[in-house]
Coordinates of C-alpha atoms in Angstrom, one line a residue:
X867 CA 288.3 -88.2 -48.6
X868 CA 290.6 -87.4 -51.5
X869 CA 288.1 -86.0 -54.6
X870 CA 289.4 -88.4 -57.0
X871 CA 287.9 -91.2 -54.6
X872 CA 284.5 -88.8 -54.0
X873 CA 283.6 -88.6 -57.6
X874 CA 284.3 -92.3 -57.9
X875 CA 281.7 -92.6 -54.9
X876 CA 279.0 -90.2 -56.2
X877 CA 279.4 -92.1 -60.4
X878 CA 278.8 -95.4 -58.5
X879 CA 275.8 -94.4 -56.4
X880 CA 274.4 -92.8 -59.0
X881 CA 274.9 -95.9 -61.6
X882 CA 273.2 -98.0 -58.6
X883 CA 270.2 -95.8 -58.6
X884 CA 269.6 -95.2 -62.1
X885 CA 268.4 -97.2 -65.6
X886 CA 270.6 -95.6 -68.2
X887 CA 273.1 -92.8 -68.3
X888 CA 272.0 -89.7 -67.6
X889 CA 274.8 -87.8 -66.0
X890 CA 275.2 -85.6 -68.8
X891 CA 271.8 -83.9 -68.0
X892 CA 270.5 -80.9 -66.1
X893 CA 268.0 -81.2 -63.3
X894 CA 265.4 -79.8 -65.1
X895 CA 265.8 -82.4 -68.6
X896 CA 265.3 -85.1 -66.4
X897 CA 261.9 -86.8 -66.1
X898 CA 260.1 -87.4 -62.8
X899 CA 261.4 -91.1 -62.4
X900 CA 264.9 -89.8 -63.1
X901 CA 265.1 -87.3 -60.9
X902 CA 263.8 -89.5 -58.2
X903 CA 266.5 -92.0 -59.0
X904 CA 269.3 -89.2 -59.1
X905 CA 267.6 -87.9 -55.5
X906 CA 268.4 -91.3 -54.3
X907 CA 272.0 -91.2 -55.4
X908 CA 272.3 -88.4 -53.9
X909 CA 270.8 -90.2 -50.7
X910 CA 273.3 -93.1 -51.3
X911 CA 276.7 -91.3 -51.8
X912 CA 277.5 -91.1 -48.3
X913 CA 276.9 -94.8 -47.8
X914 CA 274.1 -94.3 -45.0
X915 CA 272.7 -96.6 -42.4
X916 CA 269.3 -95.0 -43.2
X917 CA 267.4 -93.7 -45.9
X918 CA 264.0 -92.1 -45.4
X919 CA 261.9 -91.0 -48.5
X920 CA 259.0 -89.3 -47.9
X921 CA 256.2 -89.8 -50.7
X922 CA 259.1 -90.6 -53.1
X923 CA 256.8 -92.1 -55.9
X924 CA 253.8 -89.3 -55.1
X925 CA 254.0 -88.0 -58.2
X926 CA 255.2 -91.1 -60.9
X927 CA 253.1 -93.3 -63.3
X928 CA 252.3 -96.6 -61.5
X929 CA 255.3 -98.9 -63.9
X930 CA 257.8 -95.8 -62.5
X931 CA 256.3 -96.1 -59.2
X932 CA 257.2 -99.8 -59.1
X933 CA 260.4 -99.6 -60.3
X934 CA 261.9 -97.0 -57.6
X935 CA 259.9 -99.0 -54.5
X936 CA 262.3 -101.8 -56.3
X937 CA 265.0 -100.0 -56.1
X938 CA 264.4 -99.3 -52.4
X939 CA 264.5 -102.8 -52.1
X940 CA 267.8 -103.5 -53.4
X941 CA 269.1 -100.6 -51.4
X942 CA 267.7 -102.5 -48.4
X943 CA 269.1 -105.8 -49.5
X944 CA 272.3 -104.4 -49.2
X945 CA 272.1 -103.5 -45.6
X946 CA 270.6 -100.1 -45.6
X947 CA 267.4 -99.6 -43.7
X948 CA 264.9 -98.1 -46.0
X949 CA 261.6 -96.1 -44.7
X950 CA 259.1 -95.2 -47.0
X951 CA 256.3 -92.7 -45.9
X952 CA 253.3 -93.2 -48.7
X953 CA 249.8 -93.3 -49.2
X954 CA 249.4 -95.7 -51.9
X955 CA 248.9 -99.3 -49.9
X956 CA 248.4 -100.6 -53.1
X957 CA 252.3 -100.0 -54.3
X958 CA 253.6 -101.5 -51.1
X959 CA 251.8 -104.8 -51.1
X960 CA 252.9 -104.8 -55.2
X961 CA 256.6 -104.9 -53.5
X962 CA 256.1 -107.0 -50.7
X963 CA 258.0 -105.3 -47.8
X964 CA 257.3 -104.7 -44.4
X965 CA 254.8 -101.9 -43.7
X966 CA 253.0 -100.7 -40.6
X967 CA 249.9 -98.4 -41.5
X968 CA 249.2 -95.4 -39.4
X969 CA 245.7 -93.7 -39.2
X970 CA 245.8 -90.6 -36.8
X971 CA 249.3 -91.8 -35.0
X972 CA 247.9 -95.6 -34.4
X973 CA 249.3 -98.6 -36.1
X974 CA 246.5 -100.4 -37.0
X975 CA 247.9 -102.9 -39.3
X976 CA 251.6 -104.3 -39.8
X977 CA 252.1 -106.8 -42.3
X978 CA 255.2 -108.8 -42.6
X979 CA 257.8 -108.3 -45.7
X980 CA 257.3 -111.4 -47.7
X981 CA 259.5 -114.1 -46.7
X982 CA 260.1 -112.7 -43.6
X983 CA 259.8 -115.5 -41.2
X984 CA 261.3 -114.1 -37.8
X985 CA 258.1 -111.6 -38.1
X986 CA 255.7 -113.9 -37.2
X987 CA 257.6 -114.2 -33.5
X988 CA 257.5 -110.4 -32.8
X989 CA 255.1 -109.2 -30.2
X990 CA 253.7 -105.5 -30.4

């Protein structure tokens, strides 16, 4: 890939995956919620089947919390697959997307992404 058309990939993922413009900023000026969003540009440059976060809103405010699980979302919409690993149940029924819960290594709930009519004919 010529680097003319990689930087015009890595300003475009990270315009998807953040509020304002904050590409003039070290790592270490940027807030939690930023630097979450410019880890997930990061993620998105390569234009990947898959993302995995693991506890990628751990340590956010609840209205910053919200608003990367969101952006997960749109990433999804857009024919990614998106996994989340978290602890807070609370944030993912807020969003509305699939989730299986896991105590010990046993799914012992799975609730459907809202709107998500084919789940209700899968067998587990």
């Amino acid at each position: 890939m010529p680097v003319c058309a990689a930087i015009v990939d890595i300003v475009s993922a990270f315009r998807k995956a953040s509020t304002k413009s904050d590409q003039a900023h070290y790592p270490s000026e940027l807030s939690g919620g930023e630097q979450q969003r410019a880890a997930i540009a990061r993620a998105l440059i390569n234009d990947p089947m898959m993302v995995l976060a693991d506890e990628p809103t751990g340590n956010l405010d609840p209205d910053l919390a919200l608003e990367i699980m969101n952006l997960f979302r749109e990433i999804n919409a857009g024919g990614t697959t998106v996994v989340v690993a978290t602890h807070d149940r609370e944030l993912i029924r807020q969003v509305g997307c699939r989730a299986t819960m896991l105590e010990h290594g046993v799914i012992t709930e799975e609730t459907p992404a809202i709107g998500d009519e084919s789940y209700y004919g899968m067998r587990m």
